[in-house]
Short mmCIF file of C-alpha atoms in Angstrom, two decimals:
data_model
loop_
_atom_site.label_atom_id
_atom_site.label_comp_id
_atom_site.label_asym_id
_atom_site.label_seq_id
_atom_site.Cartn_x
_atom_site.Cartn_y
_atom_site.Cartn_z
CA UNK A 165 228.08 134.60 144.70
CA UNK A 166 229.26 131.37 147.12
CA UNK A 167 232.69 131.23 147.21
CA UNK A 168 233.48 134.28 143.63
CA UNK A 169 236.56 135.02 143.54
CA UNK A 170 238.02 136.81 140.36
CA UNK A 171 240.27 134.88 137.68
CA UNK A 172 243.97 135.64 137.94
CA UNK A 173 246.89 134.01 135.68
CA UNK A 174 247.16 131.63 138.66
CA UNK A 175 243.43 130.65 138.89
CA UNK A 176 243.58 130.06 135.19
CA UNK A 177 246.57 128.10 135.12
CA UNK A 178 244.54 125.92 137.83
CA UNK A 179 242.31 125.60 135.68
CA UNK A 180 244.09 124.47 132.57
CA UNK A 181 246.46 122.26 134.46
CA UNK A 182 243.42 120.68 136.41
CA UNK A 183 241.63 120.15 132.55
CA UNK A 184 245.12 118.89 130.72
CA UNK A 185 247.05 117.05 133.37
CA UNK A 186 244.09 114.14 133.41
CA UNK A 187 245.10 110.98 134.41
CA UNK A 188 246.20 110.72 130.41
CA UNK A 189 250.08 111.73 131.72
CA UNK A 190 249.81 107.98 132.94
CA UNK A 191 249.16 106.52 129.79
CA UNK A 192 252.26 108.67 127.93
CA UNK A 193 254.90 105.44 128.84
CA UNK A 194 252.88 103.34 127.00
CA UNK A 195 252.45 105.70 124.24
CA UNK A 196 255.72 106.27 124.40
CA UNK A 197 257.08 102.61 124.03
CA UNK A 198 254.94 102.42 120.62
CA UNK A 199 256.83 104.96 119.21
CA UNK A 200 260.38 105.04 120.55
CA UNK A 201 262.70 106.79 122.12
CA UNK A 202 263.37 109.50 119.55
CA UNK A 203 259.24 110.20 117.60
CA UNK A 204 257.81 109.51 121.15
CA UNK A 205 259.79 112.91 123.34
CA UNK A 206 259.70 115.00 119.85
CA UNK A 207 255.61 114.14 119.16
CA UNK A 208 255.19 115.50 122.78
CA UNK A 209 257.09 118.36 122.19
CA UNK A 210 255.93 119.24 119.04
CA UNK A 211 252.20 119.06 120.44
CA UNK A 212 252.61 121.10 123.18
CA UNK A 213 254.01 124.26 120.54
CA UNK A 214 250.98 123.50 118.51
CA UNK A 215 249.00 123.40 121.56
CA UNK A 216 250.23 126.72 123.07
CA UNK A 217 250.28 128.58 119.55
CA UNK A 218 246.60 127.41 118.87
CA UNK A 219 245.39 128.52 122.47
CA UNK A 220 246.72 131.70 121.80
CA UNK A 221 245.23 132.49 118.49
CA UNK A 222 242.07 131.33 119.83
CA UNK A 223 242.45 133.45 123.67
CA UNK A 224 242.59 136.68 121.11
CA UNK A 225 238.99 135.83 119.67
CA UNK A 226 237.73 136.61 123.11
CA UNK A 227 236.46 140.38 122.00
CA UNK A 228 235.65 141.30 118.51
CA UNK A 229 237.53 144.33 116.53
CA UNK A 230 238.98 145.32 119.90
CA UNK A 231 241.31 143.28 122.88
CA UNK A 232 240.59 145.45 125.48
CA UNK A 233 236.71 147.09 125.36
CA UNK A 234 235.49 144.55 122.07
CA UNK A 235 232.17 142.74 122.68
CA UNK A 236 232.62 139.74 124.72
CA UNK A 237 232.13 136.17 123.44
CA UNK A 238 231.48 134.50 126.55
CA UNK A 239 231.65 130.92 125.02
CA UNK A 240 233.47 128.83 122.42
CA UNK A 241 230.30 128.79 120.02
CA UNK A 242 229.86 132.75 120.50
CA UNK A 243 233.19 133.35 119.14
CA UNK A 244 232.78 130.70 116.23
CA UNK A 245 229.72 132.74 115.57
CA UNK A 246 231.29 136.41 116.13
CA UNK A 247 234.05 135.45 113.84
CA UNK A 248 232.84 132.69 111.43
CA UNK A 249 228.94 132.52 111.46
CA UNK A 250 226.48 130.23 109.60
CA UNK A 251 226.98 126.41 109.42
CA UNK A 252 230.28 125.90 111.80
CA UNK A 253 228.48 127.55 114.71
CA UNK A 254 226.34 124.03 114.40
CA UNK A 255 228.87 121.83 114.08
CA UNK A 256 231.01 123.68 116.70
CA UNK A 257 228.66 123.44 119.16
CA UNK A 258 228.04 119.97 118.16
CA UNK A 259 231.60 118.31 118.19
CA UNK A 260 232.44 120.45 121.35
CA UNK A 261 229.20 119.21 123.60
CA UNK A 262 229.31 115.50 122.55
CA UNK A 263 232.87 115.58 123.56
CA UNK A 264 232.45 117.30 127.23
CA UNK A 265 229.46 114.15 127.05
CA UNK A 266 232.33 112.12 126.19
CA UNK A 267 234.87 113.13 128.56
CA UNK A 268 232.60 112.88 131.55
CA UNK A 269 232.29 109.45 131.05
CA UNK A 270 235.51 108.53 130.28
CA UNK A 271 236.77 110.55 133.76
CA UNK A 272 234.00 107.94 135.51
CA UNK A 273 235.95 105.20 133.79
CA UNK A 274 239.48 106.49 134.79
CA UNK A 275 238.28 107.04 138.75
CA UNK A 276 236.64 103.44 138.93
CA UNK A 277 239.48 101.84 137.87
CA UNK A 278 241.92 103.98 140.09
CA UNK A 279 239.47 103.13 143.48
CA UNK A 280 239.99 99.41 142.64
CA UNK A 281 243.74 100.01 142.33
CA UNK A 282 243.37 100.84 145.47
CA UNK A 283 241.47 97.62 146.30
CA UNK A 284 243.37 95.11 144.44
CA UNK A 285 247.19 96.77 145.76
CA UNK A 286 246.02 96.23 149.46
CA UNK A 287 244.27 92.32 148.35
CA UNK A 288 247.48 91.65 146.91
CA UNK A 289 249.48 93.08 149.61
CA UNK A 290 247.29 90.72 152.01
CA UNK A 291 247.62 87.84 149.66
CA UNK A 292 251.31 88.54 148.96
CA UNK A 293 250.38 88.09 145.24
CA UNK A 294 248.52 84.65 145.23
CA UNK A 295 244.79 85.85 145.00
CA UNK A 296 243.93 87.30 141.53
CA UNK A 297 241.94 90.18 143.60
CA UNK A 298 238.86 90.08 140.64
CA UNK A 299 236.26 92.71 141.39
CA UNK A 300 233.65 94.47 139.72
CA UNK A 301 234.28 98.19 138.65
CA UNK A 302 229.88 99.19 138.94
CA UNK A 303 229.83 100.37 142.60
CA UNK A 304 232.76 102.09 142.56
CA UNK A 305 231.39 104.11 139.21
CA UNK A 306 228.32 104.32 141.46
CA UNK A 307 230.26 106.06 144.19
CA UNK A 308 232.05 108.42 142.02
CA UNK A 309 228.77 109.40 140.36
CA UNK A 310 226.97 110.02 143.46
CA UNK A 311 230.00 112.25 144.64
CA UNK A 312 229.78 114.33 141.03
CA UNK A 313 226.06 114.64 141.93
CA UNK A 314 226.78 117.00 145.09
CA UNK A 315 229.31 119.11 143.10
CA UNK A 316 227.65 119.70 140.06
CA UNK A 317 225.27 121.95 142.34
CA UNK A 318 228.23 124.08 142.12
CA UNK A 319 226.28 127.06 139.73
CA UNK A 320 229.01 128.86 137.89
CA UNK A 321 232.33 128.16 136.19
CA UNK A 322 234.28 131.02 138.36
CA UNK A 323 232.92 129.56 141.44
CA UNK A 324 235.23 126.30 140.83
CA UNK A 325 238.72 128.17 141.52
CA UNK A 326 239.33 126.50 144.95
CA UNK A 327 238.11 122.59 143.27
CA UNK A 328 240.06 123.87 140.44
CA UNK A 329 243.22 124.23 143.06
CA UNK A 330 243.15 120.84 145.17
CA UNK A 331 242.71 118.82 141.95
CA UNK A 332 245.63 120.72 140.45
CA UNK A 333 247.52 119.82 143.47
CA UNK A 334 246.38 116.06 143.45
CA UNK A 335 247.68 116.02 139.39
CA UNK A 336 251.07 117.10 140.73
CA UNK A 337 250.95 114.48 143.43
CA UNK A 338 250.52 111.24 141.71
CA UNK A 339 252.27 112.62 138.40
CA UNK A 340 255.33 112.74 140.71
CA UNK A 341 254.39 109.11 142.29
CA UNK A 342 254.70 107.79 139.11
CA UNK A 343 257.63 109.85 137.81
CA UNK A 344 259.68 108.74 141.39
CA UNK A 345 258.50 105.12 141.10
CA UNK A 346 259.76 105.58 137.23
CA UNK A 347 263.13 106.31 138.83
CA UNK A 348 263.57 103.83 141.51
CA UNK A 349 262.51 101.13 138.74
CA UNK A 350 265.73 102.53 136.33
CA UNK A 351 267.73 102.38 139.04
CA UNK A 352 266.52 98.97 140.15
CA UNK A 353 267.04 97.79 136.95
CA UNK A 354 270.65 99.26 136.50
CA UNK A 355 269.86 100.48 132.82
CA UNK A 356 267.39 102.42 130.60
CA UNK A 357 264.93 100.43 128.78
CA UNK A 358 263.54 100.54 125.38
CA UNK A 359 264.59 101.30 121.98
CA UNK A 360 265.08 103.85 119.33
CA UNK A 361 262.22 102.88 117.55
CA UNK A 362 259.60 101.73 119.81
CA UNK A 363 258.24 98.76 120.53
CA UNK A 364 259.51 95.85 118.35
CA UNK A 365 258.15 93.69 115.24
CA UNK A 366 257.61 90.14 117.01
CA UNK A 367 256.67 91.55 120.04
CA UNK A 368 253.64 92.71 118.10
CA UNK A 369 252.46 91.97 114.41
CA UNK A 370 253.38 94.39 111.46
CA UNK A 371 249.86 95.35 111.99
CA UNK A 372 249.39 95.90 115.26
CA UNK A 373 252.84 98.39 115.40
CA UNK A 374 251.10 100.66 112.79
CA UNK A 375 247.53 100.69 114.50
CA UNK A 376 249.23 101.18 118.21
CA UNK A 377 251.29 103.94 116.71
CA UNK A 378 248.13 105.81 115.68
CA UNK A 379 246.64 104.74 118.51
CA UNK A 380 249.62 106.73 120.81
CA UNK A 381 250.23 109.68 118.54
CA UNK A 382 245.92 109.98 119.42
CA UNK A 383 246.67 109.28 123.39
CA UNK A 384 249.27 112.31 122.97
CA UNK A 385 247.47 115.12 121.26
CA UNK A 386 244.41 114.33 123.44
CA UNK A 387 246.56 114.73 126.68
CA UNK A 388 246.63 118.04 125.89
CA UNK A 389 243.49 118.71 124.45
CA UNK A 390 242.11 121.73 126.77
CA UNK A 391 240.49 124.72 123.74
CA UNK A 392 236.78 123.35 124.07
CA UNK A 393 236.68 125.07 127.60
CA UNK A 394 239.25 127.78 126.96
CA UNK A 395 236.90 130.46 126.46
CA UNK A 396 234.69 130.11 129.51
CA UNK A 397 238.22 129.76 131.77
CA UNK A 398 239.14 133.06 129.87
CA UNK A 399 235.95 134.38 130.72
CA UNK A 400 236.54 134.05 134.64
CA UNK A 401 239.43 136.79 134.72
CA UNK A 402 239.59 140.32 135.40
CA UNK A 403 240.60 143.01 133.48
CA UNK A 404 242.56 144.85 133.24
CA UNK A 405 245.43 143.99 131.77
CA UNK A 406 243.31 142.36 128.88
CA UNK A 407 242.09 138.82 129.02
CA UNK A 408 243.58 137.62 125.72
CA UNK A 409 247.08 138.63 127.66
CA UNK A 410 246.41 137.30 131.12
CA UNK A 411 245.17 133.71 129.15
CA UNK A 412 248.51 133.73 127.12
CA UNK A 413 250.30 134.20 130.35
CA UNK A 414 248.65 131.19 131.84
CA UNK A 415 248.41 128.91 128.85
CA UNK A 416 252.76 129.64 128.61
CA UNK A 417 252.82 128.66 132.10
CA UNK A 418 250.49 125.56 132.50
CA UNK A 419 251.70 124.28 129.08
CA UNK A 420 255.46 124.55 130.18
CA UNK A 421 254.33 122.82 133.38
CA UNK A 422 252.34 120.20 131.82
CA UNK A 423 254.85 119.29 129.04
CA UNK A 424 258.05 119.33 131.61
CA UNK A 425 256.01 116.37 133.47
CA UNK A 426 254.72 114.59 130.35
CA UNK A 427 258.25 114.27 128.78
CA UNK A 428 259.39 113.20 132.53
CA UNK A 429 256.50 110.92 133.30
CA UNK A 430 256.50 109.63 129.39
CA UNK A 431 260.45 108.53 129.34
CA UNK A 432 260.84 107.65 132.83
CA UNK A 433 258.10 105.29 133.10
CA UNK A 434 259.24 103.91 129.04
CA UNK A 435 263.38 103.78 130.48
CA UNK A 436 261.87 101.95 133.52
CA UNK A 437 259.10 98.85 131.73
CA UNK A 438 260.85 99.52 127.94
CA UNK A 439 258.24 97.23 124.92
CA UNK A 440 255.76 96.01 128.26
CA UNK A 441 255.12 99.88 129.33
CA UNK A 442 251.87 99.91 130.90
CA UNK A 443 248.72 101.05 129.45
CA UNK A 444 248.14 102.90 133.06
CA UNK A 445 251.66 103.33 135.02
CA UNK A 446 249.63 103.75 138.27
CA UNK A 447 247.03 100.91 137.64
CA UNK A 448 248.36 98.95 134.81
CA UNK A 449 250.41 97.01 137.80
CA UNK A 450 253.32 97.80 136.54
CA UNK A 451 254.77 98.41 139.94
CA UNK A 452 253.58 96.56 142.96
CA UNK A 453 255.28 98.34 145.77
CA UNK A 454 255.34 100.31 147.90
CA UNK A 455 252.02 99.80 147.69
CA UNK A 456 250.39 102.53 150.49
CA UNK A 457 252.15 105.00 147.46
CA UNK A 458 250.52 103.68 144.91
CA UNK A 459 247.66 104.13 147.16
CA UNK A 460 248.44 107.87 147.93
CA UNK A 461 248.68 108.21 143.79
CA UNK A 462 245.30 106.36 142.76
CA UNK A 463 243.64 108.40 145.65
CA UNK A 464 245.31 111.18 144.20
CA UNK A 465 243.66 110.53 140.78
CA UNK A 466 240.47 109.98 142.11
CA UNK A 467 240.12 113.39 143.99
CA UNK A 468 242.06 115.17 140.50
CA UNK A 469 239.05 113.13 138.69
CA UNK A 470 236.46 114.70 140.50
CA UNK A 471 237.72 118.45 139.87
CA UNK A 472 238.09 117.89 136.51
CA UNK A 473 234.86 116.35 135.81
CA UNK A 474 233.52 119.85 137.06
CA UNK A 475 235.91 121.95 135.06
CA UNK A 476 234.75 120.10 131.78
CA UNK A 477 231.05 119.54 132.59
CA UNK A 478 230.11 123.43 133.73
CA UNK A 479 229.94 124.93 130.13
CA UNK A 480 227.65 121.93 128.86
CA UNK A 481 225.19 122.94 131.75
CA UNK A 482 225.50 126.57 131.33
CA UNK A 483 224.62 125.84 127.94
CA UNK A 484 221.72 123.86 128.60
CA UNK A 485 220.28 126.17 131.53
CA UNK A 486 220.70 129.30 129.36
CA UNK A 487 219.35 127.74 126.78
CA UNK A 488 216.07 126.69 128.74
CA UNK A 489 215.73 129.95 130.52
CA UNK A 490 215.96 131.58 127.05
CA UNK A 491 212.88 129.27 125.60
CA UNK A 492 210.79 129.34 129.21
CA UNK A 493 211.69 132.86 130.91
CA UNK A 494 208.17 132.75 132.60
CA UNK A 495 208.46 129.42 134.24
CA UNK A 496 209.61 129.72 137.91
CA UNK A 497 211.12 126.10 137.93
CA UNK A 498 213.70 126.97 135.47
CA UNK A 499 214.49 131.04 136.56
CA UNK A 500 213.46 131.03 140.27
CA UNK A 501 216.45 130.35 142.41
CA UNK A 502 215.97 129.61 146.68
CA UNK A 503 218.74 131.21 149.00
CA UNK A 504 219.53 128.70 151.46
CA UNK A 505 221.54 130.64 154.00
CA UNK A 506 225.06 128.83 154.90
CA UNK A 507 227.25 130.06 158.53
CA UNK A 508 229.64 132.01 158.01
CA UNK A 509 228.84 131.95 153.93
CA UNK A 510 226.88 133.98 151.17
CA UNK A 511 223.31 131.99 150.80
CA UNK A 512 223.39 129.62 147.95
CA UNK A 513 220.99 129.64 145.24
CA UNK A 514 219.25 126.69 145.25
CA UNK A 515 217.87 126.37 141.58
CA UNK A 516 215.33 123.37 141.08
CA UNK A 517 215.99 122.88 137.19
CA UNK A 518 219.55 123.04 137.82
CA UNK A 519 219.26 120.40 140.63
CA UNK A 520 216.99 118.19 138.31
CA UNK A 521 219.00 118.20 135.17
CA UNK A 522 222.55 118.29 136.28
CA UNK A 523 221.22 115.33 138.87
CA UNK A 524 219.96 113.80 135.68
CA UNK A 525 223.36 114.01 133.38
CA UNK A 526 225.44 112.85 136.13
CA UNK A 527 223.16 109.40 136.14
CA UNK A 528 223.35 108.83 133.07
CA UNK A 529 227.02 109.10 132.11
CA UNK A 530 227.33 106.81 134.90
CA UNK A 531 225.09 104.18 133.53
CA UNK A 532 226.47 104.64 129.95
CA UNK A 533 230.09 104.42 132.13
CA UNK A 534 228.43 100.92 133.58
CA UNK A 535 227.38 99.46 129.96
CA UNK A 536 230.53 100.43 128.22
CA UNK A 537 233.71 99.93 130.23
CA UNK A 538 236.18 99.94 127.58
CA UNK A 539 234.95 103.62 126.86
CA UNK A 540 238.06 104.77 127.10
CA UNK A 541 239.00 103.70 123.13
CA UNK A 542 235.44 105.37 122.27
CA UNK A 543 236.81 108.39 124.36
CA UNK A 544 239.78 108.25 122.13
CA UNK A 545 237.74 108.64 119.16
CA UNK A 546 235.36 111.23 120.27
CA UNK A 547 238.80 113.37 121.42
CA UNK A 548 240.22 112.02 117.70
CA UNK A 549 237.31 113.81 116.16
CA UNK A 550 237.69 117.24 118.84
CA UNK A 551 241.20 117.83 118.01
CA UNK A 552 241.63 119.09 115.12
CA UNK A 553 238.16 120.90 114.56
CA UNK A 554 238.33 122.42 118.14
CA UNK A 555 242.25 122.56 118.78
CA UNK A 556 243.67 123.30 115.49
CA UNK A 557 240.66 124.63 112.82
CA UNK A 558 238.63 126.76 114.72
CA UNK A 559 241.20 128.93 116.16
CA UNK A 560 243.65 129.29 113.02
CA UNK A 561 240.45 130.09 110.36
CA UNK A 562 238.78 132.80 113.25
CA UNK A 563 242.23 134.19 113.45
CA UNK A 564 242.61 134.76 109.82
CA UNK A 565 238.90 136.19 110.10
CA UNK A 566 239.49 138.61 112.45
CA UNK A 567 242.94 139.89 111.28
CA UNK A 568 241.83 139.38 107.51
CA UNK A 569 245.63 137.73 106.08
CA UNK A 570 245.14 137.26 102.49
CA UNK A 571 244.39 133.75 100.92
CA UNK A 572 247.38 132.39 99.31
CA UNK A 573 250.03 134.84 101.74
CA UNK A 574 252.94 132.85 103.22
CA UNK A 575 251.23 133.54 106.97
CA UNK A 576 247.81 131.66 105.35
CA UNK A 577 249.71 128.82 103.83
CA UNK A 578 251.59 128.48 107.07
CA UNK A 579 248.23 128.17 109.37
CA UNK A 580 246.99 125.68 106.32
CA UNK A 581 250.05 123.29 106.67
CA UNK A 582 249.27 123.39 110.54
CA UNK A 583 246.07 122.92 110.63
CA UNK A 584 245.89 120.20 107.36
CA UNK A 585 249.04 118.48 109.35
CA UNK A 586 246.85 117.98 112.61
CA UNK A 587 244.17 116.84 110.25
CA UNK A 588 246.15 113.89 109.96
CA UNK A 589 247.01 112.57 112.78
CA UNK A 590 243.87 113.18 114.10
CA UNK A 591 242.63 110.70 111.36
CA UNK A 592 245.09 108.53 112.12
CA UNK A 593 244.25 108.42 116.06
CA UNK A 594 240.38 107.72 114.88
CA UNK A 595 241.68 104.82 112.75
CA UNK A 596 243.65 103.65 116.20
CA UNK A 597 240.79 103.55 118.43
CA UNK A 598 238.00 102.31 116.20
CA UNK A 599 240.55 99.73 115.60
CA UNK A 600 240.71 99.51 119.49
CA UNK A 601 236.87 99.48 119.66
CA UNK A 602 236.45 96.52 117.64
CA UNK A 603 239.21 94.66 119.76
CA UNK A 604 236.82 95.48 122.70
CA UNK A 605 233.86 94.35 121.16
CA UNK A 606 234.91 91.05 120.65
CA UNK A 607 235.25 90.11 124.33
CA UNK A 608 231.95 92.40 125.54
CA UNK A 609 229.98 91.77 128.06
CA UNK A 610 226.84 94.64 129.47
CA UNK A 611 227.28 95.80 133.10
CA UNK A 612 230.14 92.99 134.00
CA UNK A 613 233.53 94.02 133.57
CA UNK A 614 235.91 92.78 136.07
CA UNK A 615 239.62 93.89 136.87
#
């Protein structure tokens, strides 16, 4: 292997923080302002319980009948099968694979727009605010495509630890930008911002509160969306202790981590703008200077971007390539892989159909990135649709598979009311962005969005 090294708690964590802590933590002031300051901390809050509860039912479907020697499910759609079977393997595989499609073009999105933060701070710097700084986001997507190209030849999941790492680090960096900008703005200010219930009727229509309320309760539960790739982080570390224990270890840690800085990066940034919050707190101009740190923060997103784009892309392609390996075993362009020796490295396995295909995916969420800028609403409904199947449903109904609690017991009507309430706001978030979709719509033009 180039670069193996085996999972730990700590690897894993990387992992999970590197997958959660997207550039969403920027949009949580915003989401925040719709609902106020007393729904907007305790939706967070109560997601991330739901979120850590869920992982961990779903962490102990690793191994059938037994947690230490079981059989292995070494994917998300294994263990649907192992535990479930029939039908909802189909539309596991489905709704999880359409929304790693999804998120890979809504990370292309998110970097494009963070490289011409960088761009327009610096033009307005130059300008001292009189140029409008206009540019187009296609070569930057370009860019960002072309650099996903050369690390998507990266073969295997476990292989990703040390990407996994730096882009962990990078989350950290401009999550703390934003939170220390946050600060300095409160204090700028000379008093917190905002109101108990969000932001207020006249500000926005009637309307508009209720859809931008679903809209943020959807932004929430999808910044901490991170179960479609549990399985195959799980299936990086080494055992013993078992990996159902060592995964509960690191989803307690990187959830704690991850909600400490949402609630931080959420209120500060909402005490700081109050009702005109920012839709992006690093890019959404809501703070001008210093402007080589808001720099060092888009940068920051940019390199987090490309890590993460990895950690959600490599169990679509291992699909794929197993997949094709399993229909064509004799055909040497798919199986046959070519060492290419590296100094002072293992050789790395070249592997042609890997090259070809993953080459292939990267291009095309790019150009779909390139025709549909405001993706990041459609993003919102694909992860609307992913949350509660993939989040929620899955893991509570293979749970009370594989430990067979009675229908109609207080612990199965407890894991209904969970799983029916996260129902709910998921269809609530899809009503949000489809309403945000056909806001987009109206003002559309192919391949020429400026910022």
């Amino acid at each position: 292997c180039f670069f193996h090294v085996p999972g730990t708690v700590w690897t894993a964590s990387a992992h999970i923080i590197t997958a959660v802590i997207g550039s969403g933590v920027l949009s949580l002031a915003w989401a925040t302002a719709q609902l106020g300051w007393i729904a907007g901390p305790a939706v967070i809050f109560l997601l991330s319980f739901v979120t850590y509860y869920t992982s961990t039912l779903l962490a102990a479907c690793y191994r059938c009948d037994d947690p230490v020697n079981g059989k292995r499910n070494y994917t998300y759609m294994e263990a649907v099968r192992a535990n479930l079977g029939g039908f909802e393997v189909k539309i596991c595989g489905w709704v999880q694979y359409l929304n790693l499609f999804g998120v890979a073009i809504g990370y292309t999105i998110a970097s494009s727009i963070s490289m011409m933060a960088i761009k327009r701070s610096n033009c307005f710097h130059a300008s001292r605010g009189k140029n409008p700084c206009h540019m187009n986001s296609n070569p930057y997507m370009i860019g960002f495509g072309i650099a996903e190209i050369i690390f998507s030849q990266i073969p295997d999941f476990d292989q990703l630890w040390w990407l996994s790492i730096v882009a962990a680090v990078m989350s950290f960096t401009y999550s703390t930008i934003g939170l220390g900008l946050g600060i300095a703005k409160v204090a700028e200010n000379g008093k917190i911002r905002g109101s108990l219930t969000g932001i207020s009727v006249g500000t926005v229509t009637q309307t508009q509160k209720i859809w931008r309320s679903f809209q943020a309760l959807g932004d929430m539960a999808f910044a901490y969306s991170y179960s479609l790739i549990l399985i195959e982080i799980q299936d990086t570390l080494k055992a013993p202790p078992s990996e159902s224990k060592t995964m509960s270890k690191a989803t307690l840690l990187s959830v704690g981590v991850t909600t400490l800085f949402y609630m931080l990066c959420g209120c500060m940034g909402y005490a700081a703008f109050g009702d005109l919050s920012p839709g992006n707190l690093l890019t959404g101009f809501g703070f001008y200077n210093p402007f080589w740190l808001l720099d060092i923060a888009n940068a920051a997103i940019v390199i987090h971007l490309v890590g993460a784009y990895q950690v959600y892309c490599q169990p679509l392609f291992a699909f794929i390539e197993k997949s094709a390996a399993k229909r064509f075993p004799d055909s040497e362009f798919i199986t046959k892989d070519i060492k290419i020796p590296i100094p002072g490295f293992r050789p790395y396995n070249l592997n042609l159909f890997r090259l070809v295909w993953r080459t292939i995916f990267v291009m095309l969420t790019t150009l779909i990135s390139m025709l549909l800028p405001f993706f990041n609403d459609i993003v919102g409904l694909l992860g609307a649709i992913g949350f509660w199947p993939l989040t929620v449903y899955f893991p509570v109904e293979m749970y009370i598979s594989q430990n067979k609690i009675a229908k109609w017991s207080t612990r199965w009507l407890c894991l209904q009311i969970l799983s029916i309430a996260c129902l709910i706001i998921t269809i609530a978030a899809a009503a949000g962005s489809i309403a945000g979709v056909i806001l987009d719509l109206k003002s559309y033009k192919p391949f020429s969005t400026a910022y």
